[in-house]
PDB file of C-alpha atoms in Angstrom:
ATOM      1  CA  MET A   1       2.666 -38.198  24.177  1.00  0.00           C
ATOM      2  CA  LYS A   2      -0.428 -36.675  23.283  1.00  0.00           C
ATOM      3  CA  ALA A   3      -0.258 -34.832  19.598  1.00  0.00           C
ATOM      4  CA  GLY A   4       0.237 -30.967  20.450  1.00  0.00           C
ATOM      5  CA  ARG A   5      -3.482 -29.403  19.916  1.00  0.00           C
ATOM      6  CA  LYS A   6      -4.200 -27.788  16.519  1.00  0.00           C
ATOM      7  CA  ARG A   7      -4.718 -24.230  16.026  1.00  0.00           C
ATOM      8  CA  ALA A   8      -7.739 -23.002  16.842  1.00  0.00           C
ATOM      9  CA  PHE A   9      -7.835 -20.414  13.653  1.00  0.00           C
ATOM     10  CA  ASP A  10      -7.221 -19.689  10.401  1.00  0.00           C
ATOM     11  CA  LYS A  11      -3.570 -17.172   9.801  1.00  0.00           C
ATOM     12  CA  GLU A  12      -4.474 -15.509   7.032  1.00  0.00           C
ATOM     13  CA  VAL A  13      -7.684 -14.548   8.472  1.00  0.00           C
ATOM     14  CA  VAL A  14      -6.637 -13.370  11.720  1.00  0.00           C
ATOM     15  CA  LEU A  15      -3.727 -11.626   9.422  1.00  0.00           C
ATOM     16  CA  ASP A  16      -6.618  -9.877   7.395  1.00  0.00           C
ATOM     17  CA  LYS A  17      -8.245  -8.364  10.309  1.00  0.00           C
ATOM     18  CA  ALA A  18      -4.643  -7.619  12.108  1.00  0.00           C
ATOM     19  CA  MET A  19      -4.194  -5.677   9.483  1.00  0.00           C
ATOM     20  CA  ARG A  20      -7.537  -4.264   8.977  1.00  0.00           C
ATOM     21  CA  LEU A  21      -7.098  -2.584  12.960  1.00  0.00           C
ATOM     22  CA  PHE A  22      -3.847  -1.688  12.634  1.00  0.00           C
ATOM     23  CA  TRP A  23      -5.139   0.653   9.417  1.00  0.00           C
ATOM     24  CA  ALA A  24      -8.064   1.708  10.769  1.00  0.00           C
ATOM     25  CA  ASN A  25      -6.265   2.532  13.597  1.00  0.00           C
ATOM     26  CA  GLY A  26      -2.590   3.046  13.639  1.00  0.00           C
ATOM     27  CA  TYR A  27       0.479   0.863  14.902  1.00  0.00           C
ATOM     28  CA  SER A  28       0.298   2.676  18.580  1.00  0.00           C
ATOM     29  CA  GLY A  29      -3.927   3.177  18.461  1.00  0.00           C
ATOM     30  CA  THR A  30      -3.757  -0.555  18.177  1.00  0.00           C
ATOM     31  CA  SER A  31      -3.257  -2.075  21.814  1.00  0.00           C
ATOM     32  CA  VAL A  32      -1.918  -6.333  22.539  1.00  0.00           C
ATOM     33  CA  ALA A  33      -5.352  -6.124  24.344  1.00  0.00           C
ATOM     34  CA  ASN A  34      -7.677  -4.196  21.158  1.00  0.00           C
ATOM     35  CA  LEU A  35      -6.409  -7.485  18.830  1.00  0.00           C
ATOM     36  CA  SER A  36      -7.190 -10.127  21.329  1.00  0.00           C
ATOM     37  CA  SER A  37     -10.551  -8.590  21.158  1.00  0.00           C
ATOM     38  CA  GLU A  38     -11.054  -7.898  17.728  1.00  0.00           C
ATOM     39  CA  LEU A  39      -9.071 -11.120  16.019  1.00  0.00           C
ATOM     40  CA  GLY A  40     -11.740 -13.240  18.737  1.00  0.00           C
ATOM     41  CA  ILE A  41      -8.351 -15.292  20.285  1.00  0.00           C
ATOM     42  CA  ASN A  42      -5.966 -14.820  23.308  1.00  0.00           C
ATOM     43  CA  THR A  43      -3.051 -13.588  24.166  1.00  0.00           C
ATOM     44  CA  SER A  44      -1.396 -16.203  24.617  1.00  0.00           C
ATOM     45  CA  SER A  45      -2.246 -17.654  20.682  1.00  0.00           C
ATOM     46  CA  LEU A  46      -0.979 -14.304  19.434  1.00  0.00           C
ATOM     47  CA  TYR A  47       2.009 -14.144  20.770  1.00  0.00           C
ATOM     48  CA  GLY A  48       2.266 -18.081  19.968  1.00  0.00           C
ATOM     49  CA  THR A  49       1.623 -17.207  16.181  1.00  0.00           C
ATOM     50  CA  PHE A  50       2.735 -13.927  15.281  1.00  0.00           C
ATOM     51  CA  VAL A  51       5.446 -13.675  18.365  1.00  0.00           C
ATOM     52  CA  ASN A  52       4.412 -10.291  19.226  1.00  0.00           C
ATOM     53  CA  LYS A  53       2.519  -7.299  18.505  1.00  0.00           C
ATOM     54  CA  GLU A  54       5.960  -5.403  15.895  1.00  0.00           C
ATOM     55  CA  GLN A  55       5.761  -8.966  14.445  1.00  0.00           C
ATOM     56  CA  LEU A  56       1.699  -9.202  13.966  1.00  0.00           C
ATOM     57  CA  PHE A  57       2.469  -5.707  12.686  1.00  0.00           C
ATOM     58  CA  LYS A  58       5.079  -6.344  10.535  1.00  0.00           C
ATOM     59  CA  ASP A  59       2.979  -9.203   8.635  1.00  0.00           C
ATOM     60  CA  ALA A  60      -0.335  -7.836   8.648  1.00  0.00           C
ATOM     61  CA  LEU A  61       2.696  -4.690   6.467  1.00  0.00           C
ATOM     62  CA  ALA A  62       2.849  -7.712   3.685  1.00  0.00           C
ATOM     63  CA  HIS A  63      -0.003  -8.945   3.793  1.00  0.00           C
ATOM     64  CA  TYR A  64      -1.128  -5.351   2.308  1.00  0.00           C
ATOM     65  CA  GLN A  65       1.309  -5.295  -0.165  1.00  0.00           C
ATOM     66  CA  LYS A  66       1.119  -8.534  -0.892  1.00  0.00           C
ATOM     67  CA  GLN A  67      -3.236  -8.933  -1.751  1.00  0.00           C
ATOM     68  CA  TYR A  68      -3.967  -5.335  -1.859  1.00  0.00           C
ATOM     69  CA  VAL A  69      -1.708  -3.086  -3.619  1.00  0.00           C
ATOM     70  CA  GLU A  70       0.386  -6.091  -5.685  1.00  0.00           C
ATOM     71  CA  VAL A  71      -2.417  -6.596  -8.159  1.00  0.00           C
ATOM     72  CA  ASN A  72      -2.349  -2.811  -9.010  1.00  0.00           C
ATOM     73  CA  TYR A  73       1.578  -2.614  -9.735  1.00  0.00           C
ATOM     74  CA  SER A  74       1.214  -5.563 -11.914  1.00  0.00           C
ATOM     75  CA  HIS A  75      -0.216  -2.990 -14.441  1.00  0.00           C
ATOM     76  CA  LEU A  76       2.488  -1.928 -14.592  1.00  0.00           C
ATOM     77  CA  VAL A  77       5.685  -4.708 -14.527  1.00  0.00           C
ATOM     78  CA  GLU A  78       4.250  -7.594 -16.216  1.00  0.00           C
ATOM     79  CA  PRO A  79       4.097  -7.593 -20.545  1.00  0.00           C
ATOM     80  CA  SER A  80       1.050  -5.121 -21.931  1.00  0.00           C
ATOM     81  CA  ASN A  81       0.630  -3.766 -25.062  1.00  0.00           C
ATOM     82  CA  ALA A  82      -0.882  -0.743 -23.465  1.00  0.00           C
ATOM     83  CA  THR A  83       0.224   2.139 -23.932  1.00  0.00           C
ATOM     84  CA  LEU A  84       2.447   3.936 -20.299  1.00  0.00           C
ATOM     85  CA  LYS A  85      -0.052   6.200 -19.702  1.00  0.00           C
ATOM     86  CA  ALA A  86      -2.681   3.207 -19.828  1.00  0.00           C
ATOM     87  CA  ARG A  87      -0.529   1.332 -17.489  1.00  0.00           C
ATOM     88  CA  LEU A  88       0.330   3.915 -15.369  1.00  0.00           C
ATOM     89  CA  GLN A  89      -3.710   5.271 -15.095  1.00  0.00           C
ATOM     90  CA  ALA A  90      -4.520   1.515 -14.626  1.00  0.00           C
ATOM     91  CA  CYS A  91      -2.562   1.178 -11.271  1.00  0.00           C
ATOM     92  CA  PHE A  92      -3.093   3.866  -9.896  1.00  0.00           C
ATOM     93  CA  TYR A  93      -6.818   3.953 -10.608  1.00  0.00           C
ATOM     94  CA  GLY A  94      -6.760   0.883  -9.028  1.00  0.00           C
ATOM     95  CA  LEU A  95      -5.394   2.202  -5.730  1.00  0.00           C
ATOM     96  CA  ILE A  96      -7.931   4.980  -5.902  1.00  0.00           C
ATOM     97  CA  GLU A  97      -9.994   2.467  -5.801  1.00  0.00           C
ATOM     98  CA  LEU A  98      -8.541   0.213  -2.563  1.00  0.00           C
ATOM     99  CA  PHE A  99      -8.395   3.870  -0.936  1.00  0.00           C
ATOM    100  CA  THR A 100     -11.563   4.424  -1.430  1.00  0.00           C
ATOM    101  CA  SER A 101     -13.556   0.941  -0.810  1.00  0.00           C
ATOM    102  CA  ASP A 102     -16.360   0.763   1.373  1.00  0.00           C
ATOM    103  CA  GLU A 103     -14.908  -2.373   2.526  1.00  0.00           C
ATOM    104  CA  THR A 104     -11.446  -1.399   4.279  1.00  0.00           C
ATOM    105  CA  PRO A 105     -10.369   1.767   5.534  1.00  0.00           C
ATOM    106  CA  ARG A 106     -10.129   4.397   3.716  1.00  0.00           C
ATOM    107  CA  GLY A 107      -6.663   5.938   3.073  1.00  0.00           C
ATOM    108  CA  CYS A 108      -3.341   4.059   2.569  1.00  0.00           C
ATOM    109  CA  LEU A 109      -2.127   1.140   5.026  1.00  0.00           C
ATOM    110  CA  LEU A 110       1.598   2.836   3.812  1.00  0.00           C
ATOM    111  CA  VAL A 111       0.373   5.877   3.859  1.00  0.00           C
ATOM    112  CA  LYS A 112      -0.519   6.254   7.082  1.00  0.00           C
ATOM    113  CA  SER A 113       2.072   3.925   8.207  1.00  0.00           C
ATOM    114  CA  PHE A 114       4.286   6.257   7.760  1.00  0.00           C
ATOM    115  CA  ASN A 115       2.782   9.176   8.574  1.00  0.00           C
ATOM    116  CA  GLU A 116       3.258   7.567  12.297  1.00  0.00           C
ATOM    117  CA  SER A 117       6.987   6.620  11.734  1.00  0.00           C
ATOM    118  CA  ASP A 118       8.482   9.541  13.340  1.00  0.00           C
ATOM    119  CA  SER A 119       6.793   7.440  16.612  1.00  0.00           C
ATOM    120  CA  VAL A 120      10.177   6.578  19.260  1.00  0.00           C
ATOM    121  CA  ALA A 121       6.763   3.733  20.043  1.00  0.00           C
ATOM    122  CA  PHE A 122       7.311   2.712  16.396  1.00  0.00           C
ATOM    123  CA  PRO A 123       8.990  -0.751  14.962  1.00  0.00           C
ATOM    124  CA  GLU A 124      12.133  -0.005  13.365  1.00  0.00           C
ATOM    125  CA  ASP A 125      12.019  -2.825  11.551  1.00  0.00           C
ATOM    126  CA  ALA A 126       8.249  -1.902   9.792  1.00  0.00           C
ATOM    127  CA  VAL A 127      10.282   1.105   9.275  1.00  0.00           C
ATOM    128  CA  VAL A 128      12.863  -0.778   7.145  1.00  0.00           C
ATOM    129  CA  TYR A 129      10.353  -2.777   5.092  1.00  0.00           C
ATOM    130  CA  MET A 130       8.046   0.285   4.202  1.00  0.00           C
ATOM    131  CA  LYS A 131      11.232   1.316   3.084  1.00  0.00           C
ATOM    132  CA  LYS A 132      12.022  -1.331   0.967  1.00  0.00           C
ATOM    133  CA  LEU A 133       8.922  -1.281  -0.544  1.00  0.00           C
ATOM    134  CA  GLY A 134       9.552   2.930  -1.427  1.00  0.00           C
ATOM    135  CA  THR A 135      12.859   1.921  -3.278  1.00  0.00           C
ATOM    136  CA  GLU A 136      11.101  -0.669  -5.495  1.00  0.00           C
ATOM    137  CA  THR A 137       8.499   0.940  -6.684  1.00  0.00           C
ATOM    138  CA  GLN A 138      10.235   4.168  -6.794  1.00  0.00           C
ATOM    139  CA  GLN A 139      12.829   2.154  -9.103  1.00  0.00           C
ATOM    140  CA  THR A 140      10.300   0.525 -11.565  1.00  0.00           C
ATOM    141  CA  LEU A 141       8.639   4.023 -11.708  1.00  0.00           C
ATOM    142  CA  THR A 142      11.858   5.544 -12.741  1.00  0.00           C
ATOM    143  CA  GLY A 143      12.732   2.616 -14.727  1.00  0.00           C
ATOM    144  CA  LEU A 144       9.165   2.505 -16.963  1.00  0.00           C
ATOM    145  CA  PHE A 145      10.214   6.670 -17.537  1.00  0.00           C
ATOM    146  CA  ALA A 146      13.208   6.486 -19.060  1.00  0.00           C
ATOM    147  CA  SER A 147      12.020   3.770 -21.428  1.00  0.00           C
ATOM    148  CA  GLY A 148       9.243   6.187 -22.235  1.00  0.00           C
ATOM    149  CA  ILE A 149      11.682   9.641 -22.837  1.00  0.00           C
ATOM    150  CA  ALA A 150      14.343   7.522 -24.496  1.00  0.00           C
ATOM    151  CA  LYS A 151      10.787   6.141 -26.690  1.00  0.00           C
ATOM    152  CA  THR A 152       9.661   9.629 -27.236  1.00  0.00           C
ATOM    153  CA  ASP A 153       6.685   9.463 -25.855  1.00  0.00           C
ATOM    154  CA  MET A 154       6.564  12.066 -23.731  1.00  0.00           C
ATOM    155  CA  PRO A 155       7.965  15.220 -24.036  1.00  0.00           C
ATOM    156  CA  GLN A 156      11.676  15.664 -23.500  1.00  0.00           C
ATOM    157  CA  GLY A 157      13.552  17.443 -21.330  1.00  0.00           C
ATOM    158  CA  GLN A 158      12.035  15.675 -18.237  1.00  0.00           C
ATOM    159  CA  THR A 159      14.124  13.352 -16.023  1.00  0.00           C
ATOM    160  CA  ALA A 160      13.147   9.802 -14.936  1.00  0.00           C
ATOM    161  CA  GLU A 161      13.623  10.266 -11.203  1.00  0.00           C
ATOM    162  CA  LYS A 162      11.679  13.916 -11.536  1.00  0.00           C
ATOM    163  CA  LEU A 163       8.233  12.188 -13.092  1.00  0.00           C
ATOM    164  CA  THR A 164       8.848   9.320 -11.074  1.00  0.00           C
ATOM    165  CA  ASN A 165       9.083  11.432  -7.507  1.00  0.00           C
ATOM    166  CA  TYR A 166       6.173  14.119  -8.585  1.00  0.00           C
ATOM    167  CA  LEU A 167       4.142  10.654 -10.162  1.00  0.00           C
ATOM    168  CA  LEU A 168       4.627   9.229  -5.685  1.00  0.00           C
ATOM    169  CA  SER A 169       4.302  12.940  -4.779  1.00  0.00           C
ATOM    170  CA  VAL A 170       0.499  12.724  -6.175  1.00  0.00           C
ATOM    171  CA  SER A 171      -0.380   8.933  -5.147  1.00  0.00           C
ATOM    172  CA  TYR A 172       0.803   9.904  -0.961  1.00  0.00           C
ATOM    173  CA  GLY A 173      -1.771  13.509  -1.491  1.00  0.00           C
ATOM    174  CA  LEU A 174      -4.528  10.840  -2.918  1.00  0.00           C
ATOM    175  CA  ALA A 175      -4.213   8.516  -0.168  1.00  0.00           C
ATOM    176  CA  VAL A 176      -5.066  11.964   2.241  1.00  0.00           C
ATOM    177  CA  GLN A 177      -7.082  13.094   0.132  1.00  0.00           C
ATOM    178  CA  ALA A 178      -9.159   9.402   0.063  1.00  0.00           C
ATOM    179  CA  LYS A 179      -8.873   9.145   4.329  1.00  0.00           C
ATOM    180  CA  VAL A 180     -10.281  12.834   4.524  1.00  0.00           C
ATOM    181  CA  GLY A 181     -13.303  11.773   2.407  1.00  0.00           C
ATOM    182  CA  LEU A 182     -12.681  12.990  -1.026  1.00  0.00           C
ATOM    183  CA  VAL A 183     -14.816  10.640  -3.693  1.00  0.00           C
ATOM    184  CA  GLU A 184     -13.264   8.156  -5.860  1.00  0.00           C
ATOM    185  CA  ASP A 185     -14.745  10.070  -9.332  1.00  0.00           C
ATOM    186  CA  GLU A 186     -12.751  13.703  -8.213  1.00  0.00           C
ATOM    187  CA  LEU A 187      -9.176  11.033  -7.468  1.00  0.00           C
ATOM    188  CA  LYS A 188      -8.832  10.074 -10.558  1.00  0.00           C
ATOM    189  CA  SER A 189      -9.721  13.438 -12.431  1.00  0.00           C
ATOM    190  CA  VAL A 190      -7.142  14.528  -9.879  1.00  0.00           C
ATOM    191  CA  LEU A 191      -4.829  11.343 -10.950  1.00  0.00           C
ATOM    192  CA  ASP A 192      -5.440  12.085 -14.594  1.00  0.00           C
ATOM    193  CA  HIS A 193      -4.763  15.767 -14.905  1.00  0.00           C
ATOM    194  CA  ALA A 194      -1.456  14.583 -13.335  1.00  0.00           C
ATOM    195  CA  LEU A 195      -0.947  12.115 -16.144  1.00  0.00           C
ATOM    196  CA  ASN A 196      -2.150  15.046 -18.797  1.00  0.00           C
ATOM    197  CA  SER A 197       0.408  16.923 -17.064  1.00  0.00           C
ATOM    198  CA  ILE A 198       3.499  14.280 -18.258  1.00  0.00           C
ATOM    199  CA  PHE A 199       1.895  13.003 -21.098  1.00  0.00           C
ATOM    200  CA  GLY A 200      -0.225  15.803 -22.945  1.00  0.00           C
ATOM    201  CA  TYR A 201      -4.218  14.780 -23.382  1.00  0.00           C
ATOM    202  CA  SER A 202      -3.486  12.146 -26.361  1.00  0.00           C
TER     203      SER A 202
END
């Protein structure tokens, strides 16, 4: 019996290219024909590796989270002697640099996908996955703010939940503003204003 033919492409490279297509064009705006053409592989190989477009999209979201987002959220979850304000600034500065990079589509793949998720064609599994990521991020930030309030590192009278929702709303807006053309320095200035409104100007 002959051995099966080896796959003639690097799955991670193909996944990164697919992620960029979804990032630029959205789920509905990226057809299987687009994927096959831009990735340089035929439809049968695409399905043989990723099962279908829906699974490829979910894999692309996971790739985005792992390769592009987690490196920035590491500032929040890894041990550090930096102040909470400095850690939040490092995290969201990194995200702003991602949103405005010339090496990837502008904005945020997750924000773009959430905005599209009401479509009947949008895969439900992807919605579940994105909500899971959102819940994890919210829990991380809420825990950090709760700790900061307990240590009196920020004004009293705030709640961790309110501060988390505020900062996530700012982050969402930064991604949208990056998409429409605001430059890195302008977005970082907006973030600094938001952090200063929480922690003061110290």
